[in-house]
Coordinates of C-alpha atoms in Angstrom, one line a residue:
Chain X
X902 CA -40.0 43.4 -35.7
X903 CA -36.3 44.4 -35.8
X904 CA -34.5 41.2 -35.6
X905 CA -35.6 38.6 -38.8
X906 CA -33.9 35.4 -39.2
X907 CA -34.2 32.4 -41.8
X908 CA -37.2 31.2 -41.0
X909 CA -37.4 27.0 -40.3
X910 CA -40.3 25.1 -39.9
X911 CA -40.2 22.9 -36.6
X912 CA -40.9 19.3 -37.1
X913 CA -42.7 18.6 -34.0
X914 CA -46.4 19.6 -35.2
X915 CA -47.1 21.1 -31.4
X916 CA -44.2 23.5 -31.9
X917 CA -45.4 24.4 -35.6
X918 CA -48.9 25.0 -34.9
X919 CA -47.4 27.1 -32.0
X920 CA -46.1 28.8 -34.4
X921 CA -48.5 29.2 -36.5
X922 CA -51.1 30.8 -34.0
X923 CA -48.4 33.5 -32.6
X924 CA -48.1 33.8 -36.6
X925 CA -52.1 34.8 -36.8
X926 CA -52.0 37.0 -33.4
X927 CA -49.0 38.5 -34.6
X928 CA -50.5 39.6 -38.9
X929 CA -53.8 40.4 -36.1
X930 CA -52.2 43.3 -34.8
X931 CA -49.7 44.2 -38.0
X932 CA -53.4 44.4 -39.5
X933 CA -54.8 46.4 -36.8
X934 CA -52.0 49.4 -36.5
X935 CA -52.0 49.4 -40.3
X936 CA -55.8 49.8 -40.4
X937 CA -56.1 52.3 -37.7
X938 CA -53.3 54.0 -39.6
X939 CA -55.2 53.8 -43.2
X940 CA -58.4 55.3 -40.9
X941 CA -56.4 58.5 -39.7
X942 CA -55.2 59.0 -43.0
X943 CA -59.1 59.1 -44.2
X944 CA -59.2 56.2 -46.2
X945 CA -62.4 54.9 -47.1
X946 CA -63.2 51.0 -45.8
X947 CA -63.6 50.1 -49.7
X948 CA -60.0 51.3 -50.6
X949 CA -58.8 49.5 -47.2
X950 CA -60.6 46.2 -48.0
X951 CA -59.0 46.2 -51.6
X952 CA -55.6 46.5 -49.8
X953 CA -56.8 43.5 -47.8
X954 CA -58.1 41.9 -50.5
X955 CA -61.1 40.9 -48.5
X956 CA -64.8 42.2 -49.5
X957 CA -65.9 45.3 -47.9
X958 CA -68.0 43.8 -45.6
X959 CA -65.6 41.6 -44.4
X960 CA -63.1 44.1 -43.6
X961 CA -66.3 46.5 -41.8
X962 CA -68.1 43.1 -39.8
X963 CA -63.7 42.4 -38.9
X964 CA -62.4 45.9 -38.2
X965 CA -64.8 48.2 -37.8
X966 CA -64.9 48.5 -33.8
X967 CA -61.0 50.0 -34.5
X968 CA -61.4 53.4 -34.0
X969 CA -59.1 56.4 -36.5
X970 CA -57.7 57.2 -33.0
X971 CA -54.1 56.6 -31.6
X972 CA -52.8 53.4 -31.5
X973 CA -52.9 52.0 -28.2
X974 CA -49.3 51.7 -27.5
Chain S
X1058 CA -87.1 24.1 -5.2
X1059 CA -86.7 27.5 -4.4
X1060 CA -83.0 26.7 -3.5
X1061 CA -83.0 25.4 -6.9
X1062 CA -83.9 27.6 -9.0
X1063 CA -81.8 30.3 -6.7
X1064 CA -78.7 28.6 -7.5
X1065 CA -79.2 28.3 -10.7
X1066 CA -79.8 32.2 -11.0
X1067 CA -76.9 32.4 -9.4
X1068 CA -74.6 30.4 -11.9
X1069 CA -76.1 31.9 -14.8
X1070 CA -75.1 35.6 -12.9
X1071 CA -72.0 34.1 -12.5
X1072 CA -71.5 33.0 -16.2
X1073 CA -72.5 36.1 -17.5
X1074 CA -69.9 38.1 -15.6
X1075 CA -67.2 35.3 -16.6
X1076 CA -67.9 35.8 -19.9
X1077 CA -67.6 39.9 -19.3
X1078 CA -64.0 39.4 -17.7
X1079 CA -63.0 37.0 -20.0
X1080 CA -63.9 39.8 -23.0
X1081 CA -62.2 42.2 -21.7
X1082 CA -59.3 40.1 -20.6
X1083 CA -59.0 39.5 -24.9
X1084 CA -59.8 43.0 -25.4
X1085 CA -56.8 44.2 -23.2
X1086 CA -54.8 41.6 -25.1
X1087 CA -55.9 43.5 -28.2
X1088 CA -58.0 40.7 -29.2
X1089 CA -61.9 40.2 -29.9
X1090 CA -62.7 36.9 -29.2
X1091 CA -62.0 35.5 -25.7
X1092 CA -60.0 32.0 -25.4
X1093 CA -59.9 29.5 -22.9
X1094 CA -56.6 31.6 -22.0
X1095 CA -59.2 34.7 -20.9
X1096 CA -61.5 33.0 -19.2
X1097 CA -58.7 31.2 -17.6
X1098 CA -57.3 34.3 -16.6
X1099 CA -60.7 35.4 -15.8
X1100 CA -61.2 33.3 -13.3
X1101 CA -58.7 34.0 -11.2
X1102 CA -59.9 37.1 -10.6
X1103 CA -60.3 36.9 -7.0
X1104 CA -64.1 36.2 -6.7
X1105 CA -64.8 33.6 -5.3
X1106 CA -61.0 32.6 -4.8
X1107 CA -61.5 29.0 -5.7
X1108 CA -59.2 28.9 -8.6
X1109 CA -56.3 30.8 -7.1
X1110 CA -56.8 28.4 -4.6
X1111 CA -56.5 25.5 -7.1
X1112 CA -53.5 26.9 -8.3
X1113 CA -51.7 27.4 -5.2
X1114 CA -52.9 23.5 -4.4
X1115 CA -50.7 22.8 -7.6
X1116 CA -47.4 24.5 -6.2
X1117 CA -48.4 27.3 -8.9
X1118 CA -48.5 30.8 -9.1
X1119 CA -51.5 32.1 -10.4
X1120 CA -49.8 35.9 -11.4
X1121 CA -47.3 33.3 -13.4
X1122 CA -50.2 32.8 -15.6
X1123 CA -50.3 36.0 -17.6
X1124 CA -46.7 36.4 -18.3
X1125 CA -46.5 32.7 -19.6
X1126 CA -49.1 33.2 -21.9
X1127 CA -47.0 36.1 -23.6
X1128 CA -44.4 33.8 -23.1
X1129 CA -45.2 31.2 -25.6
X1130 CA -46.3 33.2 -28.1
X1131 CA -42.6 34.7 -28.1
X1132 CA -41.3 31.2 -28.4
X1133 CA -43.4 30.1 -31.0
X1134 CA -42.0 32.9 -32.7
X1135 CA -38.8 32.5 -31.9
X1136 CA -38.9 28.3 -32.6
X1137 CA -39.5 29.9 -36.2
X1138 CA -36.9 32.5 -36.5
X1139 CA -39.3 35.5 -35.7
X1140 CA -37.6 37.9 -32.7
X1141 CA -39.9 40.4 -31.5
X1142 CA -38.8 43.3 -29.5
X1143 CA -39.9 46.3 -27.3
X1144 CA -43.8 47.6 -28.6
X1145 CA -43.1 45.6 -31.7
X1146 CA -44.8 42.9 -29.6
X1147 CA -48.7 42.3 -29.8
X1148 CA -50.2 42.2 -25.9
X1149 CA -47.6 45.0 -25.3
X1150 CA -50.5 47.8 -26.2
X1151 CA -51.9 49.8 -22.9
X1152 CA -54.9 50.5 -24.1
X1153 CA -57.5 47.6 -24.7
X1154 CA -59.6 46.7 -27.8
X1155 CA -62.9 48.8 -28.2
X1156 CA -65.3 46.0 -27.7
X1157 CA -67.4 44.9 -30.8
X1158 CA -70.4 45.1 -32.0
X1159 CA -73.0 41.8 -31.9
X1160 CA -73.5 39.2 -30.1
X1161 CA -71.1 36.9 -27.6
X1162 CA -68.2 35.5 -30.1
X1163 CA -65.9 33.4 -28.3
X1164 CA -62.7 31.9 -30.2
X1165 CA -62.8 28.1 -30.6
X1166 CA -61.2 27.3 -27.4
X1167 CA -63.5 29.9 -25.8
X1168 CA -66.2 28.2 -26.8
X1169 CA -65.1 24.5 -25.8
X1170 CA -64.7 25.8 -23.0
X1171 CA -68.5 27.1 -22.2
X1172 CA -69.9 23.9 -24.2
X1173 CA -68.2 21.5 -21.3
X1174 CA -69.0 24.7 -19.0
X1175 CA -73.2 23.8 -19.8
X1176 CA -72.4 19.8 -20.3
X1177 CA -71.6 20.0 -16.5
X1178 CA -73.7 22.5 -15.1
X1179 CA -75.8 20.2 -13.1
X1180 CA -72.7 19.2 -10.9
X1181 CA -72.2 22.8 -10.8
X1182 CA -74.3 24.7 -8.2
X1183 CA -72.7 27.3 -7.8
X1184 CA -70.1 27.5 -10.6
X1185 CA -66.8 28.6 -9.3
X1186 CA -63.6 29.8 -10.7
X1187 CA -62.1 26.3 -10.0
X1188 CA -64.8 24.5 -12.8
X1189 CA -62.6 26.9 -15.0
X1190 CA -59.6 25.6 -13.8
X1191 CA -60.8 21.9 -14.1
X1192 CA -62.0 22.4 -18.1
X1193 CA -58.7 24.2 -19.1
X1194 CA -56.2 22.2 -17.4
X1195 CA -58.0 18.8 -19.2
X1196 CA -56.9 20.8 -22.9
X1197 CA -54.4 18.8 -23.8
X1198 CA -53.6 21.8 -26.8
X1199 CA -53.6 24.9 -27.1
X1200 CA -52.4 28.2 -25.3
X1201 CA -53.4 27.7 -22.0
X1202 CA -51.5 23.9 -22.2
X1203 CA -48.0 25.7 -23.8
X1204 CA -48.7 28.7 -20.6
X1205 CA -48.6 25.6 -18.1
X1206 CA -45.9 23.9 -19.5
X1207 CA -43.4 27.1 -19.4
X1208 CA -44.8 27.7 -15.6
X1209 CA -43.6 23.7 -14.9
X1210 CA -47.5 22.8 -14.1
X1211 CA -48.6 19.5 -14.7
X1212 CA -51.9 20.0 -15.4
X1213 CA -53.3 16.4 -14.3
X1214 CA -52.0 17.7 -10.7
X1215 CA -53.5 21.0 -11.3
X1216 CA -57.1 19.3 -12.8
X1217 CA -57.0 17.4 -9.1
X1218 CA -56.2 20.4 -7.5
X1219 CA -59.0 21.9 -8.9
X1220 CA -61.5 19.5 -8.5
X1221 CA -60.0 18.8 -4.3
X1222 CA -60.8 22.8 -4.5
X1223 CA -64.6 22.6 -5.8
X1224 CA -65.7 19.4 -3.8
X1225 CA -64.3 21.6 -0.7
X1226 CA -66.1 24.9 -1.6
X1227 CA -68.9 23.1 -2.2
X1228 CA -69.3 21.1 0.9
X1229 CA -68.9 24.5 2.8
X1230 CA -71.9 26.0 0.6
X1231 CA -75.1 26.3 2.3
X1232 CA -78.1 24.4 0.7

């Protein structure tokens, strides 16, 4: 992301809940470079999930199909 | 019977492999669950050619599909403020999702989708891409509605189209 304006709700709820979703696919795949990231750098699912702040099994049954590999850019 | 339960046999092959395609579809879109967007997209994969067809009935262009879907998530950002660029975008990654572990998970819409996919089976025989087509032009919400609306669709025209497109394919099929 290299362009971040004010944000501004839209008052139409189609074009906010638009929003939010591109919102949710958008933290998906922050979440899922960061974690492959966290995974090449050998950090354990435990410390990851803290970072999360989800359980441990939430973050494994969520993320664990990543793999430590390259991201797939 | 025979016919029957052959057709039948034949749908459920037919589901399973729409389900596949639609997974991979989300997996290549670097998500895990499929939406109605991926099976959508699934379907036009030129099998049985039913819902290309549908499409085209519509004055659409079914390789429009893809591109609008990226499309509106862009301008839901941007209707926020939010400019992506460049491989800062998500669905720009070449390489897909590994697939998880477990059982079928579809998102929400995914699964809508397969719920009035079984509600209508009987009228099915055989299920074609253009059933697909039907269901997800009648979502008045969602991603696949905000795709159509960027590609000018209407989708009552394109709902007729597809269901013009499935009483023709299925007055050709044999049995």
């Amino acid at each position: 992301m290299n362009d971040l304006f004010d944000l501004s709700i839209p008052e139409d709820p189609e074009a906010a809940l638009a929003a939010v979703v591109a919102l949710r696919r958008l933290a998906d795949a922050i979440e899922q470079r960061a974690v492959r990231s966290a995974l090449r750098q050998q950090w354990s699912w435990a410390r990851i999930a803290q970072a999360l702040g989800v359980s441990k099994q939430a973050a494994h049954k969520r993320l664990s199909h990543l793999s430590a590999g390259e991201d797939p850019i | 019977m025979f016919n029957g339960l052959k057709a039948r046999l034949n749908d459920m092959a037919t589901l399973r492999s729409l389900c596949e395609q639609a997974e991979r579809q989300a997996l290549l879109d670097q998500q895990t669950k499929p939406g109605a967007e991926q099976f959508l997209l699934a379907a036009l994969d030129p099998k049985d050619g039913t819902a290309r067809l549908a499409f085209e009935k519509a004055g659409a262009d079914p390789a429009a599909l893809r591109p609008a879907i990226a499309r509106q998530y862009e301008d839901a950002l941007h209707s926020i403020g939010i400019r992506l660029t460049g491989g800062t975008r998500p669905g720009t990654e070449r390489r897909p999702l590994p697939a998880p572990a477990g059982i079928y998970d579809p998102a929400p819409s995914g699964q809508a989708l397969m719920q009035e996919l079984a509600a209508s089976r009987k009228d099915h025989r055989p299920l074609l891409g253009a059933h697909v087509v039907a269901i997800t032009a009648g979502m008045e919400h969602g991603v696949v509605a905000r795709a159509l609306r960027l590609m000018a669709v209407d989708p009552g025209i394109l709902k007729s189209a597809a269901e013009v497109t499935i009483k023709g394919a299925l007055s050709r099929a044999p049995g």
